[in-house]
mmCIF file of C-alpha atoms in Angstrom:
data_model
loop_
_atom_site.group_PDB
_atom_site.id
_atom_site.type_symbol
_atom_site.label_atom_id
_atom_site.label_comp_id
_atom_site.label_asym_id
_atom_site.label_seq_id
_atom_site.Cartn_x
_atom_site.Cartn_y
_atom_site.Cartn_z
ATOM 1 C CA UNK A 16 -3.459 49.835 -50.636
ATOM 2 C CA UNK A 17 -5.749 46.829 -50.906
ATOM 3 C CA UNK A 18 -4.611 45.287 -47.636
ATOM 4 C CA UNK A 19 -4.948 48.644 -45.860
ATOM 5 C CA UNK A 20 -8.482 48.909 -47.215
ATOM 6 C CA UNK A 21 -9.150 45.403 -45.869
ATOM 7 C CA UNK A 22 -7.803 46.499 -42.486
ATOM 8 C CA UNK A 23 -10.308 49.347 -42.408
ATOM 9 C CA UNK A 24 -13.181 46.940 -43.026
ATOM 10 C CA UNK A 25 -11.890 44.531 -40.376
ATOM 11 C CA UNK A 26 -11.679 47.328 -37.810
ATOM 12 C CA UNK A 27 -15.212 48.393 -38.724
ATOM 13 C CA UNK A 28 -16.453 44.846 -38.105
ATOM 14 C CA UNK A 29 -17.642 44.413 -41.687
ATOM 15 C CA UNK A 30 -15.096 41.668 -42.363
ATOM 16 C CA UNK A 31 -12.657 39.522 -40.404
ATOM 17 C CA UNK A 32 -9.170 38.384 -41.344
ATOM 18 C CA UNK A 33 -10.654 34.873 -41.438
ATOM 19 C CA UNK A 34 -13.639 35.856 -43.641
ATOM 20 C CA UNK A 35 -13.979 33.492 -46.603
ATOM 21 C CA UNK A 36 -15.362 33.722 -50.160
ATOM 22 C CA UNK A 37 -18.174 31.379 -49.099
ATOM 23 C CA UNK A 38 -19.246 33.856 -46.414
ATOM 24 C CA UNK A 39 -18.976 36.936 -48.610
ATOM 25 C CA UNK A 40 -20.551 35.302 -51.684
ATOM 26 C CA UNK A 41 -23.078 32.852 -50.139
ATOM 27 C CA UNK A 42 -24.986 32.529 -53.420
ATOM 28 C CA UNK A 43 -21.910 30.856 -54.931
ATOM 29 C CA UNK A 44 -21.133 28.528 -52.025
ATOM 30 C CA UNK A 45 -22.815 25.421 -53.464
ATOM 31 C CA UNK A 46 -20.741 25.685 -56.642
ATOM 32 C CA UNK A 47 -17.442 26.467 -54.933
ATOM 33 C CA UNK A 48 -14.591 24.034 -54.665
ATOM 34 C CA UNK A 49 -14.584 22.963 -51.002
ATOM 35 C CA UNK A 50 -11.075 24.301 -50.392
ATOM 36 C CA UNK A 51 -11.639 27.542 -52.310
ATOM 37 C CA UNK A 52 -14.661 28.176 -50.077
ATOM 38 C CA UNK A 53 -12.375 28.083 -47.011
ATOM 39 C CA UNK A 54 -9.708 30.519 -48.225
ATOM 40 C CA UNK A 55 -9.413 33.367 -45.760
ATOM 41 C CA UNK A 56 -9.020 37.055 -46.511
ATOM 42 C CA UNK A 57 -5.665 36.952 -44.705
ATOM 43 C CA UNK A 58 -4.456 34.085 -46.914
ATOM 44 C CA UNK A 59 -5.413 36.020 -50.041
ATOM 45 C CA UNK A 60 -3.545 39.102 -48.815
ATOM 46 C CA UNK A 61 -0.459 37.141 -47.728
ATOM 47 C CA UNK A 62 -0.188 35.152 -50.996
ATOM 48 C CA UNK A 63 -0.797 31.863 -49.199
ATOM 49 C CA UNK A 64 -4.286 31.048 -50.471
ATOM 50 C CA UNK A 65 -3.343 28.024 -52.555
ATOM 51 C CA UNK A 66 -4.158 29.919 -55.751
ATOM 52 C CA UNK A 67 -1.634 30.723 -58.461
ATOM 53 C CA UNK A 68 -1.623 32.987 -61.518
ATOM 54 C CA UNK A 69 -1.362 30.189 -64.064
ATOM 55 C CA UNK A 70 -4.942 30.750 -65.287
ATOM 56 C CA UNK A 71 -4.825 34.545 -64.990
ATOM 57 C CA UNK A 72 -4.071 35.427 -68.629
ATOM 58 C CA UNK A 73 -6.984 33.302 -69.846
ATOM 59 C CA UNK A 74 -9.301 34.955 -67.319
ATOM 60 C CA UNK A 75 -8.118 38.412 -68.372
ATOM 61 C CA UNK A 76 -8.682 37.721 -72.083
ATOM 62 C CA UNK A 77 -12.186 36.386 -71.422
ATOM 63 C CA UNK A 78 -13.025 39.237 -69.060
ATOM 64 C CA UNK A 79 -12.865 41.673 -71.989
ATOM 65 C CA UNK A 80 -16.056 40.067 -73.297
ATOM 66 C CA UNK A 81 -17.938 40.703 -70.059
ATOM 67 C CA UNK A 82 -20.257 43.678 -69.739
ATOM 68 C CA UNK A 83 -20.712 45.645 -66.553
ATOM 69 C CA UNK A 84 -18.868 47.821 -64.059
ATOM 70 C CA UNK A 85 -15.470 46.772 -62.709
ATOM 71 C CA UNK A 86 -16.963 45.242 -59.555
ATOM 72 C CA UNK A 87 -19.304 43.159 -61.720
ATOM 73 C CA UNK A 88 -16.454 41.927 -63.910
ATOM 74 C CA UNK A 89 -14.342 41.088 -60.861
ATOM 75 C CA UNK A 90 -17.328 39.168 -59.481
ATOM 76 C CA UNK A 91 -17.360 37.250 -62.761
ATOM 77 C CA UNK A 92 -13.690 36.387 -62.142
ATOM 78 C CA UNK A 93 -14.582 35.068 -58.687
ATOM 79 C CA UNK A 94 -17.308 32.863 -60.199
ATOM 80 C CA UNK A 95 -14.943 31.545 -62.877
ATOM 81 C CA UNK A 96 -12.314 30.669 -60.269
ATOM 82 C CA UNK A 97 -14.478 29.412 -57.416
ATOM 83 C CA UNK A 98 -15.267 25.950 -58.821
ATOM 84 C CA UNK A 99 -11.677 25.110 -59.767
ATOM 85 C CA UNK A 100 -9.330 23.130 -57.504
ATOM 86 C CA UNK A 101 -6.545 25.004 -55.742
ATOM 87 C CA UNK A 102 -3.014 24.760 -57.122
ATOM 88 C CA UNK A 103 -1.628 23.720 -53.736
ATOM 89 C CA UNK A 104 -2.973 23.365 -50.178
ATOM 90 C CA UNK A 105 -4.107 26.553 -48.471
ATOM 91 C CA UNK A 106 -1.418 28.058 -46.268
ATOM 92 C CA UNK A 107 1.212 25.599 -47.456
ATOM 93 C CA UNK A 108 3.520 28.103 -49.133
ATOM 94 C CA UNK A 109 4.003 31.647 -50.399
ATOM 95 C CA UNK A 110 2.991 32.038 -54.057
ATOM 96 C CA UNK A 111 2.761 35.635 -55.321
ATOM 97 C CA UNK A 112 -0.727 35.808 -56.784
ATOM 98 C CA UNK A 113 -2.411 38.723 -58.556
ATOM 99 C CA UNK A 114 -5.564 36.607 -58.852
ATOM 100 C CA UNK A 115 -5.736 36.298 -55.074
ATOM 101 C CA UNK A 116 -5.544 40.061 -54.606
ATOM 102 C CA UNK A 117 -8.225 40.591 -57.262
ATOM 103 C CA UNK A 118 -10.507 38.186 -55.406
ATOM 104 C CA UNK A 119 -9.769 39.998 -52.138
ATOM 105 C CA UNK A 120 -10.711 43.238 -53.891
ATOM 106 C CA UNK A 121 -13.967 41.674 -55.065
ATOM 107 C CA UNK A 122 -14.756 40.693 -51.474
ATOM 108 C CA UNK A 123 -14.250 44.294 -50.376
ATOM 109 C CA UNK A 124 -16.425 45.510 -53.246
ATOM 110 C CA UNK A 125 -19.261 43.171 -52.239
ATOM 111 C CA UNK A 126 -19.203 44.310 -48.618
ATOM 112 C CA UNK A 127 -19.056 48.000 -49.548
ATOM 113 C CA UNK A 128 -21.270 47.875 -52.691
ATOM 114 C CA UNK A 129 -18.714 50.136 -54.396
ATOM 115 C CA UNK A 130 -15.874 49.527 -56.820
ATOM 116 C CA UNK A 131 -12.354 49.046 -55.471
ATOM 117 C CA UNK A 132 -11.334 52.240 -57.257
ATOM 118 C CA UNK A 133 -14.047 54.272 -55.513
ATOM 119 C CA UNK A 134 -13.045 52.839 -52.140
ATOM 120 C CA UNK A 135 -9.343 53.547 -52.618
ATOM 121 C CA UNK A 136 -10.080 57.099 -53.747
ATOM 122 C CA UNK A 137 -12.445 57.864 -50.876
ATOM 123 C CA UNK A 138 -10.749 56.005 -48.029
ATOM 124 C CA UNK A 139 -7.005 56.364 -48.737
ATOM 125 C CA UNK A 140 -6.055 58.708 -51.597
ATOM 126 C CA UNK A 141 -8.195 61.660 -50.465
ATOM 127 C CA UNK A 142 -7.443 61.449 -46.714
ATOM 128 C CA UNK A 143 -3.693 61.203 -47.406
ATOM 129 C CA UNK A 144 -3.810 64.048 -49.947
ATOM 130 C CA UNK A 145 -2.156 62.008 -52.702
ATOM 131 C CA UNK A 146 -3.078 64.492 -55.404
ATOM 132 C CA UNK A 147 -1.257 62.731 -58.248
ATOM 133 C CA UNK A 148 -2.517 59.233 -57.436
ATOM 134 C CA UNK A 149 -4.725 57.480 -59.965
ATOM 135 C CA UNK A 150 -5.375 54.262 -61.845
ATOM 136 C CA UNK A 151 -3.931 52.943 -65.085
ATOM 137 C CA UNK A 152 -1.304 54.672 -67.263
ATOM 138 C CA UNK A 153 -0.079 58.022 -65.939
ATOM 139 C CA UNK A 154 0.192 59.631 -69.369
ATOM 140 C CA UNK A 155 -2.897 60.767 -71.285
ATOM 141 C CA UNK A 156 -3.777 59.243 -74.640
ATOM 142 C CA UNK A 157 -1.693 60.763 -77.398
ATOM 143 C CA UNK A 158 0.738 62.428 -75.005
ATOM 144 C CA UNK A 159 3.941 61.529 -73.234
ATOM 145 C CA UNK A 160 3.052 63.597 -70.198
ATOM 146 C CA UNK A 161 4.395 61.195 -67.572
ATOM 147 C CA UNK A 162 6.924 58.362 -67.200
ATOM 148 C CA UNK A 163 6.028 55.382 -69.376
ATOM 149 C CA UNK A 164 6.275 51.712 -68.609
ATOM 150 C CA UNK A 165 8.557 49.632 -70.824
ATOM 151 C CA UNK A 166 8.749 46.069 -72.109
ATOM 152 C CA UNK A 167 11.781 44.223 -73.417
ATOM 153 C CA UNK A 168 11.527 43.124 -77.054
ATOM 154 C CA UNK A 169 14.530 41.328 -78.507
ATOM 155 C CA UNK A 170 16.648 42.726 -75.735
ATOM 156 C CA UNK A 171 15.626 46.335 -76.333
ATOM 157 C CA UNK A 172 13.336 48.476 -74.193
ATOM 158 C CA UNK A 173 10.136 49.649 -75.875
ATOM 159 C CA UNK A 174 8.026 52.398 -74.291
ATOM 160 C CA UNK A 175 4.362 51.492 -73.786
ATOM 161 C CA UNK A 176 2.331 54.576 -74.648
ATOM 162 C CA UNK A 177 -0.828 55.341 -72.728
ATOM 163 C CA UNK A 178 -3.665 53.106 -73.829
ATOM 164 C CA UNK A 179 -5.140 49.624 -73.299
ATOM 165 C CA UNK A 180 -1.710 47.995 -73.062
ATOM 166 C CA UNK A 181 0.000 50.795 -71.157
ATOM 167 C CA UNK A 182 -0.552 49.173 -67.784
ATOM 168 C CA UNK A 183 -2.067 46.115 -66.138
ATOM 169 C CA UNK A 184 -5.675 45.434 -67.211
ATOM 170 C CA UNK A 185 -8.217 47.373 -65.082
ATOM 171 C CA UNK A 186 -9.672 44.130 -63.684
ATOM 172 C CA UNK A 187 -6.388 43.667 -61.800
ATOM 173 C CA UNK A 188 -6.816 46.980 -59.968
ATOM 174 C CA UNK A 189 -6.597 45.459 -56.464
ATOM 175 C CA UNK A 190 -3.354 43.728 -57.496
ATOM 176 C CA UNK A 191 -1.701 46.754 -59.090
ATOM 177 C CA UNK A 192 -2.934 49.489 -61.427
ATOM 178 C CA UNK A 193 -2.128 52.495 -59.257
ATOM 179 C CA UNK A 194 0.277 55.300 -60.031
ATOM 180 C CA UNK A 195 1.472 58.479 -58.309
ATOM 181 C CA UNK A 196 4.391 60.891 -58.337
ATOM 182 C CA UNK A 197 7.551 60.043 -56.434
ATOM 183 C CA UNK A 198 6.721 62.802 -53.918
ATOM 184 C CA UNK A 199 3.279 61.359 -53.226
ATOM 185 C CA UNK A 200 4.835 57.913 -53.002
ATOM 186 C CA UNK A 201 7.254 59.306 -50.407
ATOM 187 C CA UNK A 202 4.248 60.597 -48.462
ATOM 188 C CA UNK A 203 2.659 57.129 -48.641
ATOM 189 C CA UNK A 204 5.878 55.452 -47.478
ATOM 190 C CA UNK A 205 6.327 57.982 -44.662
ATOM 191 C CA UNK A 206 2.828 57.197 -43.391
ATOM 192 C CA UNK A 207 3.785 53.518 -43.229
ATOM 193 C CA UNK A 208 7.163 54.276 -41.647
ATOM 194 C CA UNK A 209 5.288 55.953 -38.783
ATOM 195 C CA UNK A 210 3.464 52.637 -38.242
ATOM 196 C CA UNK A 211 0.036 54.211 -38.134
ATOM 197 C CA UNK A 212 0.952 56.869 -35.563
ATOM 198 C CA UNK A 213 1.070 59.744 -38.061
ATOM 199 C CA UNK A 214 -2.229 61.335 -39.211
ATOM 200 C CA UNK A 215 -4.533 60.648 -40.852
ATOM 201 C CA UNK A 216 -5.588 57.741 -38.623
ATOM 202 C CA UNK A 217 -6.642 55.383 -41.407
ATOM 203 C CA UNK A 218 -6.307 52.313 -39.162
ATOM 204 C CA UNK A 219 -4.848 51.596 -35.734
ATOM 205 C CA UNK A 220 -1.100 51.060 -35.194
ATOM 206 C CA UNK A 221 -1.909 47.442 -34.339
ATOM 207 C CA UNK A 222 -3.476 46.900 -37.756
ATOM 208 C CA UNK A 223 -0.526 48.576 -39.511
ATOM 209 C CA UNK A 224 1.816 46.202 -37.677
ATOM 210 C CA UNK A 225 -0.234 43.234 -38.854
ATOM 211 C CA UNK A 226 -0.194 44.496 -42.448
ATOM 212 C CA UNK A 227 3.592 44.885 -42.342
ATOM 213 C CA UNK A 228 4.024 41.441 -40.805
#
C-alpha cells in the first residue's frame, strides 16, 4: 500500500524514485548524517537504505511521549533518526526495515500535507472498494468481533485483544497496521495480479511492474 501510494506521487511528479530525505525535509538537511541525507525513496521501499530496525523499539517507546497528529509524530521519528549513522552502506544489501517504510510514509505525508492513513483511505481503499479495510486491531474494544493476533508465551499462543497492544503501534502505519477481510484481500491481490490493467487505474502498468520488481 505504501509503495503504491509512492508510485502515485511519482507519476504525479510530486516525488521521484530518487527523492531523498534532504530534499523532502530541507529544514533538517544541515543536521542530517551525510549518508542518511542521500537515501532515496526507492531504497527505503526496497529495504536497501542502509537503515535497520535495531533502534526501532526505543523510538517507539519514546514516541508515546510526543504530542501531535500521526504525521507530526512520524516527522519526529525522522528527526530522531536523521543525525545517526547508517547501519551499513546504502544499497549494499537487503535488510527488512519497518523504520525505513515509516520514513518513506513521512515523506509522502510531507508532500501531501495529510496523514498516511488519510492518503491510503482516499487514494487506495475507497477507489478499490475495500469496505472492510482499516487500521489497527480489527476487533472493537471489549469485543472479539474479528480474528485476533496472537503471541507465543512459554510456547503457548495467547490472543491479543483489541487495544494498545493488539497490533503494531500506530506510528508504524506505513510499515504495517492495516487489516481487511480475506475477500477484500483477494480483491487487492487480484488487482495486483492484473498488473495494473484492471480498473481502477491507480497507477500505470509500468509503475505496477516496478513495484513488483
